[in-house]
XYZ file of C-alpha atoms in Angstrom:
761
model
C -48.620 34.508 43.392
C -48.644 34.540 39.496
C -47.094 31.727 37.784
C -43.266 31.828 36.159
C -43.216 34.034 32.629
C -41.653 30.882 31.698
C -44.494 28.732 31.874
C -46.514 30.892 29.709
C -46.548 32.126 25.886
C -48.270 34.591 23.831
C -51.595 33.064 21.794
C -52.015 35.982 18.589
C -55.563 36.559 17.390
C -55.976 37.000 13.518
C -57.020 39.848 11.928
C -56.949 41.593 16.093
C -53.487 42.646 16.254
C -53.861 41.674 19.656
C -52.436 38.322 21.911
C -54.004 36.843 25.285
C -51.607 34.290 27.424
C -52.402 30.882 27.377
C -50.384 27.772 29.117
C -47.744 25.685 27.568
C -48.726 22.139 26.750
C -46.393 19.587 28.784
C -43.975 18.948 25.689
C -43.993 22.410 25.241
C -42.900 22.889 28.991
C -40.510 20.354 28.384
C -38.752 21.671 25.623
C -39.073 25.406 27.367
C -37.155 24.035 30.044
C -34.926 21.910 27.997
C -35.561 18.839 29.678
C -35.528 16.619 26.315
C -34.289 13.156 27.365
C -34.779 12.490 23.465
C -30.682 13.986 22.397
C -31.900 13.183 18.658
C -34.560 16.202 19.140
C -32.481 18.364 20.212
C -29.995 17.574 17.260
C -32.752 18.456 14.892
C -33.134 22.474 16.103
C -29.323 22.667 16.986
C -26.752 22.175 14.567
C -25.478 18.250 13.540
C -23.135 17.790 15.534
C -22.631 14.000 16.906
C -20.318 13.938 20.056
C -20.353 10.224 21.326
C -17.459 9.228 18.406
C -15.238 6.447 19.937
C -12.259 5.621 19.232
C -11.711 3.068 16.450
C -14.734 5.071 14.154
C -13.833 4.663 10.802
C -13.203 7.900 9.152
C -15.964 8.382 6.887
C -15.791 12.479 7.569
C -12.178 12.273 6.921
C -12.924 14.419 4.225
C -14.830 17.111 6.330
C -12.113 17.589 7.875
C -9.333 18.391 5.554
C -11.298 20.545 3.875
C -11.909 22.887 6.709
C -9.258 25.536 5.923
C -10.426 27.638 9.039
C -11.938 28.050 12.359
C -10.668 25.715 14.829
C -9.271 23.328 11.994
C -6.595 25.438 11.213
C -5.128 26.104 14.692
C -5.134 22.477 15.426
C -3.446 21.913 11.679
C -0.542 24.366 12.387
C -0.468 23.043 16.144
C 0.241 19.715 14.471
C 2.470 21.265 11.810
C 4.206 22.644 15.464
C 4.228 18.947 16.650
C 5.672 17.224 13.731
C 8.749 20.088 13.328
C 9.569 19.187 16.748
C 9.147 15.823 16.489
C 11.323 15.747 13.003
C 14.373 18.188 14.616
C 14.070 15.491 17.955
C 14.866 12.742 15.964
C 17.192 14.466 13.576
C 19.027 15.976 16.335
C 19.704 12.328 18.247
C 20.551 10.287 15.316
C 22.966 12.604 14.192
C 24.641 12.268 17.598
C 24.296 8.507 17.915
C 26.076 8.645 14.386
C 28.489 11.630 15.034
C 29.648 9.736 18.541
C 29.382 6.896 21.000
C 27.210 7.142 24.197
C 28.623 6.056 26.990
C 26.395 4.793 29.954
C 23.768 6.907 28.027
C 25.395 9.911 27.750
C 27.403 11.419 24.266
C 29.485 14.293 23.892
C 27.814 16.553 21.501
C 30.602 19.522 21.594
C 34.362 19.447 22.544
C 36.743 22.201 22.610
C 36.798 26.033 24.232
C 35.301 26.886 27.081
C 33.756 30.169 25.848
C 32.356 28.748 22.792
C 31.140 25.946 24.725
C 29.208 28.356 26.620
C 27.871 29.890 23.870
C 26.874 26.454 22.171
C 25.081 25.623 25.141
C 23.296 28.532 25.300
C 21.721 28.807 22.153
C 20.976 24.911 22.366
C 18.579 25.806 25.052
C 17.122 28.502 23.342
C 16.075 25.793 20.715
C 15.243 23.791 23.095
C 12.873 26.214 24.726
C 11.555 27.600 21.822
C 10.489 23.639 20.952
C 9.039 23.388 24.024
C 7.370 26.459 23.525
C 5.963 25.495 20.204
C 4.524 22.075 21.341
C 3.336 23.223 24.837
C 1.420 26.158 22.868
C -0.479 24.076 20.127
C -1.110 21.653 22.860
C -2.767 24.027 25.329
C -4.628 25.083 21.789
C -5.941 21.447 21.198
C -6.743 21.246 24.900
C -8.744 24.176 25.029
C -10.732 22.714 21.974
C -11.304 19.334 23.380
C -12.398 20.814 26.301
C -14.622 23.837 25.041
C -18.495 22.193 24.990
C -20.708 20.972 22.117
C -24.247 23.107 22.171
C -25.502 19.991 22.556
C -22.728 19.539 25.633
C -24.725 22.749 26.795
C -27.819 22.348 26.456
C -27.464 18.540 28.355
C -25.789 20.656 30.927
C -28.707 23.848 31.389
C -31.192 21.242 31.288
C -30.076 20.145 34.731
C -28.990 23.478 35.986
C -25.232 22.989 35.173
C -23.252 25.933 33.491
C -20.042 25.161 31.400
C -17.532 27.618 30.323
C -17.299 29.201 26.512
C -13.895 30.289 25.423
C -11.735 29.206 27.950
C -9.431 26.157 28.821
C -11.913 24.104 31.613
C -10.868 21.534 33.189
C -14.567 21.913 34.641
C -16.098 21.135 31.308
C -13.752 17.481 31.374
C -17.059 15.722 32.974
C -19.671 17.238 30.777
C -17.853 15.840 27.698
C -17.519 12.548 25.598
C -14.979 10.315 26.620
C -13.050 10.196 23.857
C -12.280 13.816 23.830
C -12.022 13.374 27.324
C -9.473 10.879 26.989
C -7.280 12.938 24.709
C -7.152 15.898 27.040
C -5.633 13.674 29.256
C -2.885 11.893 26.955
C -2.052 16.081 26.503
C -1.459 16.866 29.570
C 0.296 14.066 30.752
C 2.896 13.528 27.581
C 3.866 17.740 29.222
C 5.421 15.679 31.830
C 8.521 15.017 30.172
C 8.958 18.182 28.372
C 8.360 20.052 31.940
C 10.694 17.614 33.800
C 13.351 16.490 31.894
C 13.929 18.388 28.440
C 15.758 21.201 29.614
C 18.528 18.561 30.974
C 18.247 16.334 27.884
C 21.855 18.621 27.233
C 24.447 19.945 29.576
C 27.973 21.628 30.133
C 30.686 19.216 31.477
C 33.879 21.692 32.068
C 36.995 19.778 32.010
C 39.145 21.367 34.743
C 43.028 20.635 35.454
C 44.480 19.442 38.488
C 48.115 21.051 38.575
C 51.583 20.906 40.209
C 53.082 24.114 41.540
C 57.103 24.146 41.514
C 59.167 26.303 44.010
C 62.525 27.159 41.946
C 64.867 29.285 41.341
C 66.472 29.789 37.692
C 68.951 27.322 38.261
C 66.021 25.119 38.027
C 65.091 26.256 34.691
C 68.675 25.172 33.360
C 68.828 21.850 34.368
C 70.382 22.249 37.920
C 70.039 19.281 40.237
C 67.923 19.283 42.603
C 67.491 16.750 46.024
C 66.827 13.326 44.933
C 66.313 11.795 48.220
C 62.932 14.302 48.632
C 60.007 12.345 47.369
C 57.579 13.954 44.945
C 53.785 13.674 44.041
C 55.105 13.231 40.283
C 58.194 12.868 38.223
C 59.886 16.484 38.516
C 62.268 15.360 35.979
C 60.129 15.719 33.132
C 58.885 19.218 34.701
C 62.078 20.255 34.687
C 63.002 18.911 30.919
C 59.479 20.460 29.834
C 59.955 23.528 31.665
C 61.968 25.082 28.490
C 58.651 24.862 26.810
C 56.268 26.999 29.101
C 55.644 30.620 29.245
C 56.747 33.176 31.243
C 54.278 35.388 33.039
C 54.717 38.114 35.540
C 53.473 38.083 38.359
C 50.106 39.660 38.063
C 49.869 37.926 34.881
C 50.189 34.522 36.778
C 48.133 35.105 39.491
C 45.711 36.241 36.888
C 45.766 32.970 35.096
C 45.687 30.856 38.137
C 43.142 32.408 40.513
C 40.471 30.368 38.322
C 37.450 28.377 39.590
C 38.485 26.024 36.705
C 41.735 25.905 34.842
C 41.604 24.737 31.283
C 43.691 26.452 29.835
C 47.082 25.946 31.991
C 48.790 23.233 34.145
C 51.369 22.806 36.083
C 53.400 25.961 36.737
C 56.839 26.880 38.112
C 57.268 29.181 40.778
C 60.616 31.082 40.277
C 62.421 32.852 43.065
C 65.829 33.760 44.374
C 65.656 31.870 47.317
C 67.734 28.557 47.189
C 66.263 25.701 49.303
C 68.335 24.765 52.311
C 70.458 21.497 50.378
C 71.455 23.917 48.348
C 69.224 22.608 45.513
C 67.261 24.041 42.454
C 64.193 22.929 43.721
C 62.883 23.987 46.936
C 59.495 22.205 46.593
C 56.517 20.864 44.797
C 53.348 19.612 45.545
C 49.905 18.854 43.766
C 46.693 21.214 43.790
C 44.193 18.762 43.908
C 40.446 18.672 43.536
C 38.386 18.857 46.823
C 35.292 17.074 47.139
C 33.979 20.066 49.207
C 35.588 22.765 47.849
C 36.485 23.852 44.130
C 39.197 26.503 44.356
C 42.111 25.503 43.429
C 44.618 28.189 43.867
C 45.003 28.583 47.735
C 49.405 28.330 47.121
C 48.392 31.830 46.051
C 47.628 33.311 48.979
C 50.754 33.748 51.530
C 49.697 32.131 54.450
C 51.678 28.529 54.943
C 49.109 27.535 57.721
C 46.180 26.050 55.319
C 48.161 25.774 51.633
C 50.501 23.222 52.229
C 48.774 21.047 53.856
C 48.620 18.771 51.218
C 45.593 17.418 49.071
C 44.245 14.891 52.127
C 44.367 16.954 54.760
C 42.543 20.105 53.072
C 39.548 17.705 51.857
C 37.759 17.703 55.009
C 34.899 19.934 55.873
C 36.749 21.674 59.139
C 38.885 23.274 57.088
C 36.784 24.941 54.370
C 36.859 27.763 55.509
C 40.572 28.387 55.518
C 41.179 26.934 52.243
C 38.488 28.649 50.283
C 39.566 32.251 51.789
C 41.849 32.933 49.257
C 40.018 34.324 46.882
C 39.176 37.724 49.258
C 43.122 38.492 49.344
C 43.863 38.040 45.591
C 43.037 41.616 44.187
C 45.015 42.888 47.280
C 47.754 40.355 46.664
C 47.099 41.872 42.748
C 47.734 45.393 43.891
C 51.184 43.972 45.324
C 52.146 42.058 42.878
C 55.741 43.171 42.458
C 56.223 42.074 46.174
C 54.434 38.551 46.076
C 54.702 36.350 48.525
C 54.339 32.517 48.613
C 54.992 29.119 50.778
C 57.231 32.199 52.681
C 59.162 33.308 49.538
C 59.379 35.923 47.159
C 58.356 35.156 44.077
C 60.305 36.962 40.963
C 57.906 35.640 37.684
C 56.565 31.861 36.879
C 56.461 29.727 33.849
C 53.175 28.198 33.208
C 52.350 25.049 31.086
C 49.733 26.614 28.510
C 47.231 23.972 26.806
C 44.276 23.911 25.002
C 41.461 24.143 27.243
C 38.563 21.821 27.014
C 34.523 21.713 28.061
C 32.463 19.799 26.948
C 28.394 20.171 26.179
C 27.082 17.035 26.335
C 23.415 15.280 25.784
C 21.019 12.507 27.660
C 20.072 9.415 25.260
C 17.720 8.432 27.268
C 15.934 11.987 28.231
C 15.630 12.538 24.335
C 14.159 9.107 23.901
C 11.822 10.239 26.291
C 11.024 13.490 24.807
C 10.445 12.181 21.573
C 7.996 9.726 22.845
C 6.500 12.638 24.130
C 6.534 14.585 21.741
C 4.863 11.062 19.423
C 2.043 11.234 21.803
C 1.084 14.751 21.068
C 1.520 14.409 17.634
C -1.386 11.485 17.601
C -3.541 13.317 19.796
C -3.735 16.387 18.045
C -4.032 15.014 14.667
C -7.006 12.210 15.981
C -8.136 15.859 17.256
C -7.995 17.392 14.115
C -9.258 14.241 11.090
C -10.727 11.803 13.637
C -13.187 13.714 15.648
C -16.516 15.187 14.828
C -17.741 17.836 16.395
C -18.307 21.734 16.673
C -16.970 23.538 19.892
C -17.853 26.681 20.776
C -14.513 27.279 21.183
C -15.252 31.419 21.483
C -18.034 33.565 23.126
C -18.713 34.574 19.634
C -19.072 31.098 19.115
C -21.697 30.937 21.933
C -23.531 34.092 20.793
C -23.918 32.937 17.232
C -25.310 29.173 18.321
C -27.777 30.838 21.187
C -28.916 33.503 18.753
C -29.812 31.362 15.908
C -31.501 28.430 18.109
C -32.612 29.864 21.500
C -32.513 28.064 25.045
C -35.160 27.834 26.458
C -33.878 27.355 30.212
C -32.593 30.874 29.958
C -35.870 33.132 29.224
C -36.874 35.553 31.156
C -33.634 36.261 32.402
C -32.120 38.940 30.093
C -30.412 40.951 33.057
C -29.139 38.180 34.786
C -25.219 37.658 35.664
C -22.904 34.527 36.035
C -23.006 35.027 40.041
C -27.003 35.703 40.012
C -27.186 32.367 37.512
C -25.116 30.196 39.268
C -26.603 30.912 42.636
C -30.226 30.399 41.392
C -29.032 27.045 39.813
C -27.433 26.259 42.779
C -30.447 26.497 44.885
C -31.930 23.941 43.299
C -35.400 25.597 43.244
C -38.116 25.381 40.393
C -37.759 29.533 40.761
C -35.886 31.273 37.752
C -33.741 34.168 37.815
C -37.102 36.935 38.003
C -36.871 40.149 36.153
C -35.212 42.886 37.712
C -34.453 46.428 37.757
C -31.362 47.471 35.151
C -28.383 49.555 37.216
C -24.747 50.560 35.765
C -22.207 50.021 37.531
C -18.645 50.430 36.780
C -17.253 46.696 36.865
C -13.200 45.994 36.652
C -11.945 43.025 35.080
C -10.859 41.199 37.395
C -14.506 40.468 38.360
C -14.352 38.372 34.774
C -12.755 35.843 36.560
C -13.851 33.957 39.758
C -12.199 34.877 42.726
C -11.027 31.202 42.825
C -9.288 31.463 39.609
C -7.337 34.525 40.836
C -6.959 33.273 44.405
C -4.798 29.838 42.618
C -2.989 31.653 40.406
C -1.673 34.589 43.048
C -0.799 32.393 45.708
C 1.062 29.710 43.228
C 2.747 33.105 42.096
C 3.287 34.215 45.876
C 5.018 31.141 46.969
C 6.933 30.522 44.001
C 7.912 34.369 43.890
C 8.695 33.873 47.625
C 11.344 30.437 46.896
C 12.568 32.102 44.091
C 13.635 35.381 47.092
C 14.666 32.683 49.304
C 16.346 30.487 46.468
C 18.237 33.732 45.511
C 19.406 34.833 49.228
C 20.502 31.294 50.027
C 22.843 30.691 46.846
C 24.102 34.216 47.296
C 25.114 33.587 51.210
C 26.554 30.466 49.791
C 28.899 32.081 47.025
C 32.105 30.562 46.636
C 32.842 34.790 46.112
C 32.392 38.009 46.911
C 29.224 38.551 47.779
C 29.112 42.294 45.288
C 27.474 43.003 42.648
C 30.225 43.243 40.112
C 31.057 39.585 41.044
C 27.652 38.155 41.356
C 27.095 39.667 37.307
C 30.495 38.091 36.263
C 29.285 35.055 37.256
C 27.138 35.168 33.922
C 23.430 33.650 32.887
C 23.981 29.972 33.097
C 27.174 29.492 33.182
C 28.989 26.740 35.567
C 30.849 28.157 37.942
C 32.845 27.222 41.315
C 31.165 29.623 43.843
C 27.910 28.690 42.283
C 27.448 25.097 42.994
C 25.514 23.216 44.934
C 28.014 21.395 47.497
C 28.089 19.360 51.010
C 26.347 16.405 52.088
C 23.764 16.441 49.127
C 25.964 15.717 46.823
C 26.002 12.000 48.265
C 22.212 11.829 46.347
C 23.853 13.135 42.969
C 25.853 10.160 41.912
C 25.406 7.039 39.966
C 22.560 7.000 37.884
C 19.701 7.909 39.737
C 21.540 10.707 41.218
C 22.198 12.296 37.084
C 17.801 11.225 37.150
C 17.920 12.894 40.895
C 19.874 16.340 39.449
C 17.200 16.510 36.301
C 14.426 16.054 38.360
C 15.745 18.987 40.549
C 16.663 21.173 37.922
C 13.509 21.181 35.879
C 11.028 21.327 38.916
C 10.670 24.827 38.450
C 9.491 24.237 34.492
C 6.685 22.013 35.494
C 5.503 25.066 38.433
C 6.267 27.600 35.846
C 4.024 25.888 32.748
C 1.400 25.263 35.438
C 1.331 29.358 36.188
C 1.760 29.995 32.532
C -2.123 28.622 31.989
C -3.320 30.053 35.025
C -2.046 33.128 33.696
C -3.331 32.782 29.638
C -6.724 31.614 31.643
C -6.836 34.660 33.416
C -6.502 37.074 30.778
C -8.378 35.060 28.502
C -11.570 35.554 30.703
C -10.453 39.724 31.264
C -10.158 39.873 27.014
C -13.375 37.319 26.860
C -15.057 40.565 28.940
C -13.687 43.571 27.324
C -15.325 41.961 24.281
C -18.720 41.066 25.688
C -18.887 44.274 27.150
C -18.168 45.965 23.887
C -21.199 44.841 22.443
C -22.904 46.927 24.492
C -21.999 50.398 23.191
C -20.729 49.007 19.500
C -22.768 47.209 17.079
C -20.084 44.983 15.441
C -19.844 41.446 13.602
C -19.049 38.633 16.181
C -16.102 36.780 15.517
C -16.154 33.000 15.234
C -14.587 30.012 14.286
C -16.245 30.071 10.843
C -17.105 33.320 9.652
C -20.202 33.736 7.513
C -22.208 36.874 6.459
C -20.833 39.868 8.345
C -18.771 37.959 11.159
C -15.436 38.271 12.071
C -12.435 35.647 12.339
C -11.208 34.340 15.273
C -8.180 35.413 17.835
C -5.682 32.824 18.756
C -8.848 31.556 19.706
C -10.409 33.722 22.604
C -6.988 35.813 23.489
C -6.002 38.353 20.493
C -2.982 38.264 18.807
C -1.881 41.585 21.024
C -1.914 39.197 24.467
C -1.034 36.135 22.667
C 1.940 36.331 20.919
C 4.011 38.926 23.417
C 2.997 35.665 25.837
C 4.111 33.565 23.679
C 7.617 35.077 23.618
C 7.500 35.906 27.527
C 6.949 32.127 27.913
C 9.723 31.341 26.056
C 12.166 33.782 27.582
C 10.653 33.402 31.301
C 11.494 28.910 30.238
C 14.883 29.736 29.398
C 15.608 31.942 31.825
C 14.030 29.435 34.698
C 16.572 26.939 32.830
C 19.612 28.976 33.135
C 18.403 29.824 36.800
C 19.002 26.251 37.888
C 20.431 23.425 35.850
C 22.756 20.386 35.406
C 26.601 20.708 36.284
C 29.355 18.343 35.561
C 32.929 19.121 36.450
C 35.284 16.695 35.703
C 38.553 17.030 36.935
C 42.255 15.669 34.568
C 44.882 14.727 37.391
C 48.179 16.829 36.907
C 50.168 13.797 35.489
C 52.395 14.029 32.282
C 49.890 12.420 30.100
C 46.986 14.208 31.177
C 45.138 10.187 32.373
C 42.432 11.273 35.391
C 43.216 9.271 38.472
C 40.941 6.270 39.131
C 38.610 3.823 36.553
C 35.666 5.943 34.989
C 32.042 6.077 35.569
C 29.956 3.945 33.037
C 27.381 6.416 33.024
C 29.470 9.412 32.915
C 32.433 8.248 31.056
C 34.912 9.934 33.657
C 36.392 9.378 36.548
C 34.321 8.479 39.619
C 36.935 10.318 41.954
C 37.474 13.316 39.527
C 34.096 14.286 38.579
C 30.623 15.476 39.871
C 27.279 15.693 38.424
C 25.512 18.743 40.722
C 23.049 21.420 40.646
C 24.858 24.946 39.429
C 22.992 27.790 39.475
C 23.123 31.225 38.527
C 22.183 34.525 40.458
C 21.604 36.769 37.436
C 19.055 34.305 36.071
C 16.887 34.011 38.757
C 16.948 37.768 39.348
C 16.099 38.067 36.090
C 13.404 35.671 36.980
C 12.396 37.219 39.347
C 11.366 40.480 37.918
C 9.448 38.772 35.133
C 7.274 37.315 37.697
C 6.727 39.933 39.803
C 6.195 41.939 36.172
C 3.523 39.560 35.172
C 1.799 39.576 38.028
C 1.347 43.558 38.671
C 0.500 43.258 34.300
C -2.441 41.385 35.612
C -3.260 43.325 38.523
C -3.098 46.773 36.213
C -5.298 44.948 33.486
C -7.886 43.211 36.406
C -7.954 47.278 37.506
C -9.560 48.483 34.408
C -13.134 49.298 34.338
C -15.391 47.941 31.832
C -18.394 50.181 30.858
C -20.567 46.960 32.324
C -24.445 48.162 30.731
C -24.846 44.667 29.895
C -24.705 42.029 32.596
C -21.002 40.597 33.362
C -20.981 36.814 32.125
C -17.685 36.031 32.319
C -17.045 32.531 30.071
C -20.277 31.071 32.343
C -22.591 29.944 29.170
C -26.160 30.534 31.036
C -25.770 34.009 31.385
C -24.208 33.886 27.257
C -27.073 32.307 27.077
C -30.094 34.389 28.414
C -28.498 37.739 26.652
C -29.474 35.990 22.911
C -33.329 35.973 22.833
C -33.729 38.518 20.211
C -37.052 40.657 19.963
C -40.299 38.254 18.692
C -40.252 38.135 14.585
C -36.453 38.634 14.631
C -35.039 35.679 12.960
C -37.998 33.567 12.677
C -38.426 33.740 8.735
C -35.259 31.464 8.153
C -32.762 34.636 8.372
C -29.420 33.797 10.707
C -29.304 36.642 13.610
C -25.801 35.859 14.142
C -24.556 36.509 10.833
C -25.476 39.859 11.082
C -23.804 42.944 12.938
C -25.193 42.944 16.689
C -25.256 45.041 19.271
C -26.805 44.504 23.119
C -29.424 46.420 24.287
C -33.498 47.261 25.410
C -34.806 46.037 21.867
C -38.225 46.943 20.700
C -40.897 44.277 20.938
C -43.285 45.785 18.523
C -46.710 47.465 19.093
C -48.693 44.080 18.495
C -46.851 42.224 22.626
C -47.024 46.077 23.695
C -50.417 45.504 25.130
C -49.484 42.215 26.903
C -49.487 42.750 30.227
C -48.559 39.651 32.281
C -48.753 38.974 35.960
C -45.040 38.882 37.351
C -44.241 36.496 40.615
C -43.076 39.599 42.834
C -44.262 41.686 45.406
C -46.431 43.710 43.335
C -49.491 42.070 41.608
C -48.627 43.978 38.031
C -45.867 45.391 37.237
C -43.879 46.276 33.520
C -41.409 44.380 32.612
C -39.194 45.153 28.906
C -36.159 42.994 27.784
C -32.637 43.161 26.451
C -30.660 41.271 23.745
C -28.764 41.138 21.336
C -30.123 42.216 18.032
C -29.254 42.750 14.467
C -32.150 45.803 14.748
C -32.080 48.934 16.860
C -31.801 48.923 20.249
C -31.468 51.450 22.898
C -29.259 51.660 26.408
C -31.862 50.017 29.426
C -32.938 53.101 31.462
C -31.860 53.109 35.176
C -34.591 51.534 37.255
C -36.585 49.798 35.012
C -37.330 46.451 34.911
C -36.184 44.015 32.618
C -36.946 39.924 31.862
C -38.121 38.275 28.934
C -40.321 40.244 26.973
C -42.639 43.529 26.852
C -45.300 43.251 29.258
C -46.996 46.859 29.328
C -46.281 50.096 27.313
C -45.096 52.850 29.633
C -47.668 55.369 30.045
């Protein structure tokens, strides 16, 4: 068996134009195998980079970085600007809130007023939060990808150990091969994202103040001050109500039903139902009772329905889980009652009209100081990590596939010689086998490879399994939420619940509420409400990596049929500027927008909700003591999870559409003349051994327009015949590579490796 090609080099005979093969010297052999132990010698032949800076290094190279207005520095500078803007915005908002109002138990009121306007304020605040969060996380992801991108020194070390690194994508694999300093910065950026995922959207939350009220059954004489039975005990001062009823608004039956058949009563309070019937004692007041808040159900209008078996059991009787089904059944009959409003009966009497107390509605948007401080600290950590990356590190990462090609063309990698048709799968298998053999010459075979093969099976499986689990969990949550709705399960009713609006029909209720009380209860609600945000952010990173890999494969494939300049971080000559790292703008910008909208929809799908009930007293005081955490009545307020079926449905549609887009893009074919490399550094390096003589006189091949194909090694080398380690004693082997000179399409079935071995007859 003949020796491997990589163990020989040609020696040219002066004057003859002929060459012969001679064995490599020991030192040459080491360099060919990439086994140089002295890093300084590698630095002499490669880019002069220093990736071993440690924290505390003096910034002697600060001027260099500040003057770097292009390349990855420019992108990180933009990320720093975004993080600084987010930090200033968060600090100003926190200071403004603290200066405008006081914090009670770490919670302050940001807005208090009309409930319709409060919903709009809450929606815009959360849009702003998700815009800032997307800005921060995009900049953080960009910087993390730069930090994990290998330098040429990192790759040379890895290749010498028969290991490969990722180029052009976010890579956890690379973390074991980069410097400790960059690794620590990467993890700092990763961990500082946790507060943003788990808390930021709950820094502001809506609180609805709903009025409990008194329901009075009286005849018209009561309105004019007629006497009533004073011996009967009433819950509150009916004499005061009789005095104030003159200022109440008259509502006809239909208007009265519509006004009080509400989840939360914000703009009205006490109501006097006027009837022609007179009580047995011949007084003007027939009955009066409070419509009170229940811990298990929030419907306050069961008195509208004519069913005394559950309407008038009193507040205590209605406060048990066993009677929830009866107590909450009224909403099912409201439309039926409205259709016969002129013949409306309640409490066994016919209602003629009602007198309603109109009050100014009040809802609130509140802010949590603790969450805002945690977000600011996370924001500050990101800003520091990004700033140190831009101004405190001196390294040249190969951030795009163009950077990798450029580096390998200008400084050829001896460890991948004679492997020009090797794909990423072949090299991974060969290097993992721990044998001394390289990938042997192989015949060219064009094949229609689809883009999904550019990403590893593990990447696809992790992404699709996580998305499948997320879609399944969302669908189950939607089904459960609709089943538990406190209202009709119709499309019109579900749509009327809105997006992100607090509604009594879509609140998490029951025994789980016990875990939502007190200081720890608020934290529990916050974490549960924002847990989907963390999953969504991780899925976004997976999808971003997936699309980036497929775009990388498309760009790599284009060099087999188009001659063009390399797209690099620092363009020179005929090179081109980069996109948003490896991802083209036509993908990067829509993905950022989709991420923003997706995060906002998820924040409106499951959210923190607070409901405060104002008791039916004439001065509007709550019944019990104030909770120091929320600043509201302990017995008349709950903090729980609200959900929006509409937002959940839209999130589900987004998730399915995003999955479909990834699969559709993966199903498209590449021309595949060039071996599929993906983000693997080894096959990229193997394709970057240009013909002999090209780039050896000081000129840079990478600065010119290049193309991949079969190359002509020149007339001298055409007579050079070598034996190749294979079953045949002598074979004809040609070479493919990136070149600035003319190339031709490889011939199907012909062998290709490192050099032209024999002229074809």
